[in-house]
XYZ file of C-alpha atoms in Angstrom:
632
model
C -4.108 90.321 -15.550
C -1.647 88.059 -17.309
C -2.753 85.018 -19.285
C 0.403 83.098 -18.262
C -1.192 81.574 -15.150
C -4.390 80.635 -16.954
C -4.895 77.131 -18.340
C -6.413 77.780 -21.741
C -6.341 74.091 -22.681
C -8.462 73.116 -19.696
C -10.793 76.116 -20.055
C -11.497 75.697 -23.767
C -11.696 71.931 -23.435
C -14.352 72.286 -20.734
C -16.301 74.745 -22.898
C -16.195 72.343 -25.854
C -17.220 69.359 -23.724
C -20.199 71.233 -22.266
C -21.400 72.709 -25.534
C -25.028 72.214 -26.516
C -27.272 74.408 -28.723
C -29.277 77.162 -27.073
C -32.852 76.383 -26.108
C -35.086 76.592 -29.150
C -32.262 76.137 -31.671
C -32.036 73.049 -33.802
C -28.420 72.137 -34.483
C -27.589 69.226 -36.787
C -25.385 66.510 -35.475
C -26.136 66.650 -31.751
C -24.201 68.130 -28.887
C -20.627 67.514 -29.951
C -20.934 68.115 -33.720
C -19.870 71.778 -33.644
C -16.123 72.278 -33.178
C -15.825 75.548 -31.278
C -12.114 75.970 -31.925
C -9.340 75.016 -34.287
C -5.875 73.584 -33.706
C -3.631 76.141 -32.068
C -1.262 78.316 -34.074
C 2.425 77.693 -33.529
C 4.846 80.386 -32.407
C 6.047 81.024 -35.950
C 2.496 81.657 -37.206
C 1.808 84.041 -34.330
C 5.100 85.843 -35.019
C 4.195 86.253 -38.701
C 0.848 87.789 -37.737
C 2.580 90.161 -35.312
C 5.051 91.214 -37.991
C 2.157 91.886 -40.369
C 0.360 93.936 -37.746
C 3.479 95.691 -36.512
C 2.634 94.995 -32.858
C 3.176 92.191 -30.354
C -0.177 90.784 -29.330
C -1.294 91.016 -25.679
C -0.369 88.055 -23.398
C -3.753 86.378 -22.848
C -4.636 86.581 -26.542
C -1.264 85.086 -27.577
C -1.786 82.209 -25.119
C -5.274 81.624 -26.512
C -4.078 81.486 -30.132
C -1.448 78.920 -29.210
C -4.231 76.617 -27.980
C -7.013 77.470 -30.447
C -6.588 79.530 -33.610
C -10.079 81.103 -33.369
C -13.313 80.280 -31.524
C -17.049 79.853 -32.086
C -18.362 82.238 -29.399
C -22.027 81.937 -30.447
C -23.134 84.913 -28.368
C -26.941 85.295 -28.258
C -26.861 88.702 -29.950
C -23.470 89.958 -31.043
C -20.281 88.061 -31.832
C -20.518 84.572 -33.344
C -16.999 83.702 -34.526
C -13.519 84.933 -33.581
C -10.904 84.588 -36.303
C -7.362 83.204 -36.031
C -3.927 84.625 -36.813
C -4.624 84.782 -40.549
C -7.957 86.594 -40.086
C -7.292 89.396 -37.600
C -6.503 92.902 -38.830
C -6.730 96.528 -37.764
C -10.214 97.989 -37.680
C -9.342 101.333 -39.367
C -12.824 102.684 -38.561
C -14.714 101.804 -41.786
C -17.968 103.313 -40.457
C -16.600 106.688 -39.310
C -17.183 106.119 -35.609
C -14.193 108.295 -34.632
C -15.886 111.463 -35.865
C -19.135 110.548 -34.113
C -17.432 110.035 -30.757
C -15.179 113.085 -31.119
C -18.211 115.313 -31.739
C -19.604 114.322 -28.349
C -16.426 114.877 -26.333
C -17.413 118.349 -25.123
C -15.109 121.005 -23.683
C -13.718 118.966 -20.789
C -13.720 115.289 -21.799
C -12.497 112.571 -19.470
C -9.436 110.480 -20.249
C -11.719 107.484 -20.822
C -13.850 109.396 -23.338
C -10.798 110.542 -25.299
C -9.397 107.005 -25.341
C -12.705 105.575 -26.571
C -12.979 108.163 -29.351
C -9.536 107.183 -30.669
C -10.078 103.454 -30.277
C -11.771 102.915 -33.645
C -8.662 103.869 -35.639
C -6.109 101.871 -33.677
C -8.033 98.763 -32.481
C -7.470 95.205 -33.684
C -10.599 93.577 -35.076
C -11.100 89.933 -34.076
C -14.546 88.798 -35.268
C -15.220 87.110 -38.595
C -18.963 86.488 -38.102
C -21.319 88.688 -36.081
C -24.671 90.412 -35.863
C -23.538 93.934 -36.846
C -21.072 93.752 -33.949
C -17.337 94.243 -33.539
C -14.845 92.666 -31.125
C -11.998 95.179 -30.850
C -8.732 94.853 -28.918
C -7.423 98.337 -28.099
C -3.633 98.738 -27.710
C -4.280 102.252 -26.406
C -6.081 100.838 -23.347
C -3.424 98.720 -21.616
C -2.878 97.581 -18.046
C 0.371 96.954 -16.142
C 0.552 93.371 -17.465
C 0.430 94.500 -21.077
C -3.154 93.334 -21.569
C -5.293 95.288 -24.057
C -8.899 96.025 -23.204
C -11.448 94.352 -25.460
C -14.509 96.320 -26.591
C -17.649 94.768 -28.048
C -19.654 97.254 -30.080
C -23.191 96.200 -31.037
C -23.976 98.468 -33.979
C -27.714 97.863 -33.771
C -28.002 98.852 -30.107
C -27.068 102.539 -30.227
C -25.178 102.039 -26.961
C -21.569 102.541 -25.953
C -19.320 99.491 -26.415
C -19.042 96.938 -23.611
C -15.531 96.983 -22.143
C -13.607 93.972 -20.839
C -10.168 94.517 -19.244
C -8.524 91.801 -21.351
C -9.160 89.101 -23.916
C -9.201 86.508 -21.171
C -11.827 88.498 -19.214
C -13.956 88.650 -22.359
C -13.730 84.896 -22.975
C -14.577 84.104 -19.352
C -17.623 86.401 -19.630
C -18.671 84.687 -22.850
C -18.339 81.299 -21.181
C -20.671 82.472 -18.423
C -23.031 83.872 -21.065
C -22.928 80.491 -22.850
C -24.182 78.896 -19.630
C -26.829 81.553 -19.050
C -28.222 81.182 -22.560
C -28.773 77.453 -22.022
C -30.021 77.395 -18.455
C -33.578 76.576 -19.539
C -32.529 73.422 -21.365
C -33.426 70.491 -19.085
C -30.523 68.442 -20.454
C -27.922 71.138 -19.789
C -26.250 69.607 -16.751
C -22.514 69.244 -16.284
C -19.763 69.626 -13.698
C -19.931 73.435 -13.914
C -23.692 73.670 -13.405
C -23.535 71.206 -10.505
C -20.700 73.164 -8.862
C -22.565 76.457 -9.220
C -25.787 74.963 -7.838
C -23.797 73.681 -4.854
C -22.490 77.225 -4.368
C -26.072 78.495 -4.279
C -26.976 75.971 -1.578
C -23.868 76.884 0.390
C -24.543 80.614 0.043
C -28.107 80.208 1.286
C -26.931 78.548 4.504
C -24.151 81.106 4.958
C -26.665 83.929 4.565
C -29.031 82.455 7.151
C -26.093 82.066 9.556
C -25.315 85.775 9.247
C -22.255 85.277 7.026
C -23.671 87.242 4.150
C -20.296 88.645 3.093
C -19.178 85.102 2.278
C -22.471 84.350 0.550
C -22.376 87.366 -1.766
C -19.501 86.330 -4.069
C -20.856 82.789 -4.354
C -24.262 84.073 -5.436
C -22.773 86.701 -7.734
C -20.746 84.068 -9.553
C -23.687 81.655 -9.756
C -25.890 84.456 -11.104
C -23.309 85.224 -13.798
C -23.807 81.609 -14.944
C -27.588 82.091 -14.891
C -28.141 79.451 -12.246
C -31.710 79.148 -10.899
C -32.331 80.628 -7.423
C -29.130 82.668 -7.480
C -30.725 85.923 -8.679
C -33.596 85.940 -6.193
C -31.317 85.107 -3.252
C -28.741 87.670 -4.311
C -31.464 90.275 -4.811
C -32.561 89.930 -1.186
C -29.053 90.489 0.146
C -28.547 93.503 -2.091
C -31.943 94.902 -1.130
C -31.043 94.867 2.560
C -27.674 96.453 1.782
C -29.572 99.278 0.066
C -33.113 99.214 1.531
C -34.225 102.291 -0.429
C -33.496 100.597 -3.742
C -36.231 98.622 -5.501
C -35.967 94.944 -6.381
C -37.880 92.643 -8.677
C -39.187 89.542 -6.907
C -41.517 88.506 -9.713
C -40.215 84.941 -9.714
C -41.614 84.417 -6.193
C -45.068 85.895 -6.770
C -46.513 82.714 -8.264
C -45.800 80.794 -5.038
C -48.469 81.510 -2.365
C -45.907 80.850 0.391
C -44.127 84.120 -0.417
C -47.001 86.320 -1.544
C -47.673 88.062 1.797
C -43.999 89.089 2.057
C -43.242 89.878 -1.566
C -46.331 91.516 -3.082
C -46.343 94.551 -0.719
C -42.648 95.113 -1.507
C -43.451 95.121 -5.209
C -46.447 97.424 -4.622
C -44.309 99.797 -2.559
C -42.331 100.891 -5.605
C -45.490 101.497 -7.639
C -47.094 103.473 -4.782
C -43.963 105.626 -4.425
C -43.975 106.303 -8.169
C -47.597 107.412 -7.932
C -46.776 109.786 -5.045
C -43.967 111.352 -7.056
C -46.084 111.538 -10.198
C -49.785 111.990 -9.304
C -52.049 110.345 -11.829
C -49.542 107.610 -12.623
C -51.321 104.653 -14.197
C -51.437 101.398 -12.243
C -52.717 99.267 -15.110
C -49.314 98.195 -16.364
C -48.195 97.201 -12.868
C -51.381 95.219 -12.267
C -51.013 93.480 -15.617
C -47.470 92.493 -14.682
C -48.604 91.110 -11.334
C -51.381 89.087 -12.962
C -48.887 87.723 -15.487
C -46.787 86.577 -12.512
C -49.764 84.609 -11.172
C -51.249 87.095 -8.665
C -55.010 87.480 -8.328
C -55.902 90.921 -9.725
C -58.246 91.878 -6.858
C -55.601 90.932 -4.302
C -53.007 92.976 -6.181
C -55.368 95.977 -6.330
C -56.119 95.754 -2.593
C -52.438 95.459 -1.722
C -51.500 98.447 -3.875
C -54.346 100.455 -2.346
C -53.136 99.681 1.176
C -49.591 100.713 0.258
C -50.840 103.927 -1.331
C -53.028 104.806 1.671
C -50.360 103.862 4.208
C -52.591 101.276 5.881
C -50.621 98.143 5.025
C -49.419 96.132 8.024
C -46.562 93.667 7.935
C -47.997 90.854 10.056
C -45.963 87.633 9.848
C -46.951 84.682 12.034
C -45.359 83.344 15.218
C -43.012 84.958 17.748
C -41.418 87.111 15.070
C -44.859 88.474 14.200
C -45.521 89.314 17.853
C -42.272 91.278 18.011
C -43.168 93.060 14.761
C -46.513 94.142 16.233
C -44.799 95.455 19.376
C -42.193 97.328 17.331
C -44.862 98.775 15.070
C -46.753 100.237 18.035
C -43.551 101.936 19.198
C -42.584 103.192 15.742
C -45.987 104.654 14.905
C -45.564 107.167 17.729
C -41.937 107.958 16.880
C -40.106 105.450 19.109
C -37.933 104.219 16.268
C -34.853 103.288 18.301
C -36.919 101.304 20.802
C -38.769 99.657 17.924
C -35.505 98.661 16.293
C -34.221 97.124 19.514
C -37.349 94.955 19.679
C -36.852 93.810 16.084
C -33.128 93.222 16.611
C -33.757 90.954 19.595
C -36.417 88.980 17.723
C -34.577 88.515 14.404
C -33.291 85.017 15.312
C -36.959 83.985 15.674
C -37.778 84.794 12.063
C -38.752 81.742 10.054
C -38.707 81.635 6.256
C -42.022 80.654 4.625
C -40.024 78.741 2.003
C -36.439 77.997 0.925
C -36.198 80.940 -1.488
C -36.662 83.626 1.190
C -33.612 84.316 3.353
C -34.438 87.731 4.846
C -37.681 89.311 6.139
C -38.057 91.637 3.134
C -41.727 92.205 3.996
C -40.503 94.435 6.809
C -39.475 97.033 4.217
C -43.057 97.520 3.021
C -44.531 98.391 6.423
C -45.135 102.173 6.475
C -43.871 102.530 10.053
C -41.162 99.856 10.196
C -39.753 100.051 6.663
C -38.093 103.477 7.143
C -36.255 102.100 10.202
C -34.172 99.813 8.007
C -31.234 102.030 7.119
C -28.301 100.529 5.180
C -26.478 100.037 8.512
C -29.460 98.238 10.003
C -29.899 96.284 6.794
C -26.380 94.935 7.281
C -27.251 94.158 10.899
C -30.202 92.054 9.722
C -27.995 90.216 7.255
C -25.322 89.597 9.901
C -27.836 88.158 12.382
C -28.309 84.342 12.358
C -31.973 83.518 11.754
C -34.417 80.847 10.629
C -33.021 78.355 13.149
C -29.398 78.695 12.032
C -26.613 79.438 14.490
C -23.780 81.933 14.364
C -22.186 84.909 16.075
C -24.458 87.906 16.676
C -23.235 91.173 15.115
C -22.277 94.292 17.031
C -25.513 96.291 17.524
C -25.922 99.394 15.408
C -25.982 102.511 17.660
C -29.285 104.293 18.272
C -30.025 107.053 15.781
C -31.927 109.570 17.924
C -29.829 112.014 19.956
C -31.117 112.795 23.449
C -32.951 116.012 24.171
C -33.765 118.854 21.792
C -30.452 120.410 20.785
C -30.637 118.787 17.353
C -33.429 121.253 16.491
C -30.821 124.024 16.317
C -28.566 122.046 13.988
C -28.715 122.632 10.210
C -30.790 119.980 8.414
C -28.975 117.252 6.507
C -29.802 118.951 3.181
C -27.688 121.946 4.229
C -30.583 124.401 4.052
C -31.586 126.509 6.988
C -34.620 125.517 9.039
C -37.569 127.895 8.552
C -38.564 127.520 12.160
C -40.340 124.991 14.295
C -43.078 124.733 16.885
C -44.118 121.967 19.192
C -46.678 121.157 21.849
C -45.851 118.586 24.529
C -48.577 117.243 26.806
C -47.984 115.085 29.862
C -50.066 112.038 30.701
C -52.098 112.113 27.468
C -52.291 109.522 24.719
C -51.039 111.083 21.464
C -54.255 110.008 19.742
C -56.145 112.542 21.910
C -54.175 115.555 20.694
C -56.539 116.336 17.777
C -59.394 116.673 20.288
C -57.334 119.015 22.487
C -55.735 121.373 19.961
C -57.015 120.288 16.545
C -59.295 122.198 14.218
C -62.947 121.180 14.169
C -63.272 117.573 13.037
C -59.507 116.977 13.076
C -58.410 113.345 12.891
C -55.060 111.615 12.652
C -54.029 110.866 9.098
C -52.458 107.703 7.753
C -48.661 107.594 8.211
C -46.959 110.250 6.106
C -43.393 110.283 4.803
C -42.002 113.208 6.774
C -39.570 114.139 4.000
C -42.595 114.851 1.816
C -45.072 116.018 4.427
C -42.927 118.920 5.630
C -42.933 120.471 2.169
C -46.198 119.254 0.665
C -48.534 119.688 3.619
C -51.194 122.222 2.713
C -50.969 125.587 4.433
C -53.890 127.505 5.876
C -54.209 130.208 3.190
C -54.691 127.538 0.531
C -58.003 126.404 2.062
C -61.282 128.117 1.373
C -62.580 127.496 4.914
C -59.577 129.211 6.544
C -59.378 132.950 7.138
C -56.251 134.635 5.756
C -55.167 135.738 9.246
C -55.288 132.180 10.618
C -52.222 130.011 11.124
C -53.310 126.406 11.448
C -50.304 124.128 11.741
C -49.991 120.693 10.138
C -48.296 118.751 12.925
C -46.742 115.296 13.197
C -47.863 113.355 16.246
C -45.971 111.009 18.504
C -44.695 110.159 21.955
C -41.283 110.979 23.402
C -39.083 108.433 25.118
C -40.053 110.076 28.421
C -43.782 109.599 27.779
C -44.876 113.076 26.674
C -47.248 113.262 23.708
C -46.078 115.772 21.110
C -47.384 117.631 18.063
C -44.551 119.049 15.940
C -44.368 121.356 12.937
C -40.843 121.477 11.539
C -41.387 124.231 8.962
C -43.130 127.103 10.699
C -42.461 130.173 8.572
C -45.339 132.520 9.484
C -44.795 135.446 11.876
C -47.973 136.411 13.751
C -46.084 138.713 16.147
C -48.284 139.883 19.025
C -51.280 138.036 17.547
C -49.758 134.711 18.636
C -52.033 132.524 20.793
C -50.288 129.662 22.557
C -52.132 126.322 22.502
C -50.594 125.428 25.892
C -53.786 126.145 27.853
C -55.959 123.980 25.581
C -53.377 121.187 25.634
C -53.127 121.136 29.461
C -56.642 119.929 30.253
C -55.290 116.757 31.901
C -51.829 117.843 33.094
C -48.862 119.939 32.124
C -48.328 121.225 28.622
C -45.281 122.936 27.151
C -45.233 124.988 23.940
C -42.102 126.109 22.090
C -42.105 128.240 18.980
C -38.855 129.167 17.294
C -39.576 131.770 14.644
C -36.958 132.331 11.949
C -35.679 135.816 11.229
C -37.170 137.688 8.300
C -35.062 137.201 5.154
C -35.669 140.818 4.067
C -33.417 143.755 5.020
C -34.728 145.479 8.121
C -37.187 142.640 8.767
C -38.103 141.190 12.138
C -35.378 139.285 14.035
C -35.701 135.658 15.077
C -37.913 134.901 18.072
C -38.125 132.161 20.678
C -41.312 131.526 22.655
C -41.981 129.279 25.623
C -45.265 128.839 27.462
C -46.164 126.327 30.157
C -49.686 125.523 31.381
C -51.279 123.032 33.741
C -54.894 121.989 34.257
C -56.176 124.606 31.838
C -54.234 127.580 33.252
C -51.072 129.211 31.982
C -48.286 129.133 34.584
C -45.697 131.266 32.818
C -44.491 132.305 29.391
C -41.865 134.394 27.641
C -41.054 135.546 24.117
C -37.600 136.776 23.112
C -37.318 138.730 19.869
C -33.923 140.296 19.362
C -33.277 142.401 22.488
C -36.963 142.600 23.413
C -38.336 140.211 26.038
C -41.977 139.711 26.999
C -42.642 137.600 30.073
C -45.495 136.600 32.333
C -45.948 134.432 35.415
C -43.356 133.037 37.806
C -40.674 131.701 35.444
C -38.268 129.221 37.108
C -34.674 130.361 37.350
C -33.506 127.544 35.057
C -35.753 128.909 32.304
C -35.280 132.637 32.939
C -34.846 134.257 29.516
C -32.400 136.763 30.998
C -30.076 133.841 31.787
C -30.651 131.941 28.552
C -30.635 134.773 25.995
C -27.762 137.110 26.697
C -27.500 140.376 24.733
C -23.780 139.858 24.107
C -24.173 136.297 22.746
C -25.372 135.076 19.330
C -29.074 134.251 19.049
C -28.293 130.606 18.316
C -26.441 130.264 21.632
C -29.571 131.373 23.459
C -31.663 128.877 21.511
C -29.239 126.071 22.407
C -29.275 126.994 26.097
C -33.080 127.132 26.074
C -33.385 123.712 24.429
C -30.900 122.206 26.887
C -32.794 123.754 29.826
C -36.125 122.351 28.602
C -34.611 118.880 28.419
C -33.160 119.213 31.926
C -36.223 120.843 33.499
C -38.984 118.690 31.936
C -37.180 115.779 30.314
C -38.448 116.919 26.924
C -37.121 115.375 23.711
C -38.163 114.770 20.128
C -37.375 111.764 17.899
C -35.195 113.192 15.156
C -35.246 110.080 12.961
C -39.041 109.771 12.926
C -39.469 113.506 12.268
C -36.937 113.722 9.453
C -36.748 110.278 7.837
C -39.602 108.172 9.165
C -43.374 108.187 8.901
C -45.792 109.633 11.418
C -49.460 110.505 11.509
C -50.487 114.147 11.438
C -53.433 116.491 11.852
C -54.260 120.190 11.477
C -54.418 122.344 14.598
C -56.548 125.333 15.439
C -55.074 128.678 14.545
C -51.979 129.765 16.467
C -52.873 133.382 15.657
C -55.889 135.364 16.849
C -58.160 137.397 14.622
C -57.307 141.083 14.122
C -59.060 143.291 16.651
C -61.191 146.244 15.728
C -58.966 148.911 14.256
C -56.028 146.541 13.613
C -54.706 146.395 10.094
C -53.948 143.040 8.503
C -52.331 142.473 5.136
C -52.295 139.133 3.342
C -50.236 138.674 0.200
C -50.685 135.689 -2.116
C -48.377 134.953 -5.030
C -49.895 133.024 -7.912
C -47.814 131.621 -10.750
C -49.496 131.634 -14.152
C -48.275 129.535 -17.029
C -47.398 131.496 -20.121
């Protein structure tokens, strides 16, 4: 970036004209008493300084000196005064920073780290008054225009220096900081503040019209000047661009118009922290909420609902009706259908006040929040809403693949799938599955994050009321797009062998039921091969079943040709090919599917089934091994 096209006279003149003390500071002489600069140095004076230093100064700094031979930066904590041509000199590392940085380079340092370690010896020092801080121009960090990077090192902070690509970039940042430091002064109004406030108003309308990409730079610039409203509006756009990130909406909590939308979003982060770190204290969070103007009991109740998974996003009006419809679909796994309902209703969303421009409360709903991927977040932002008009965005494609083949694909984390098992029942409400195949007293849980449930769900041997030979599955419950209720366990690692008892008969009390169990191969040498089981029942009677384990096939009943294991699992083909053919046949024959997104990234309710393994018979041996880790 060259300083040649930059009007330093106008820029510095505007800074001087706008100057007022920071809030809380008492400056003698009023607003215009402090001269920030000095008369510019002439070319001869600059040349003398360059001859003394042995280097030609970078372009933007030379241009600055010609207009003002120094400047009163008055940074809140750091640099206060930049010297002129007679004051600047090489740093020469008086505090031994080179050795400190070189010690931390390691065996394979980056080019940036090496450059920073050598900067202290070669940099030009500019400040003449500071709070233990240095303003250093580094000739070893140059761009294609000959500009030197400027580093500000705050010796009291213990942090790495702040880098600016040029002297001009530093001064522009300090000008913005000058504005931000004075934003709370009621008399700090000028052409710059009025222009930035107009940008905020413009960005708000652009955002509501779906033109968020145009709104972003306006809000980012206004926020860099510290303008009111800019941060909270910008935070909403950024939150939807990265829905899994957390955002601070504390400035809105004191306004009751926004509380129902904002408080659950704030509580969501605290609840997630508590899940990751059991026993995490909530007192600090509650204190913060009370300090923001929230009633403590209301904050406690909201956090409790987020923690228990019982919170419901329930906005008013037509948008609220669509949210309720989408929630009913999503809670049984119909995430794509739920998203289509929300997408169609987005234009009906109405802001409860001027400082809310997106329905951020959606993110806190345990069923609907996971639906908002970054792609869908951008779709929300690109959709005109709150009564504003604009072009509708191209719809984001559905996320669930049809059928069941995805079960044979490696998970997104690259690790192999332990195994899986599923029960489908036809013509039954999913809420009735615990009564059909659940353990005694089984009930549906609150919605569970499936990324955590699959690994943290308790297993049968860990319970005192469960026999070691039992295999009670913790299953997620939902409804397929074709209307079948399902109960799915995505990490079935036990191998009951011939003690397996299919729950198909119990699940078929009111119609057909289909059970699939894919058992992973033993990881030990000479262990059992992978197995695939299918059983189908209707009205309480098994119609047919088969189990394929390696080259061995067990079968019973009149198996349809489309599902004949001899056709699906061929001895000369890899086991995975047989699994794929079986999954494709089940989709074709019964219309079976499973919602991948809900089962891998969403939230579903679950329950514990009865044992999928029978008790050992008289004379049968049964061995149960338990590994216990003891702390040293």
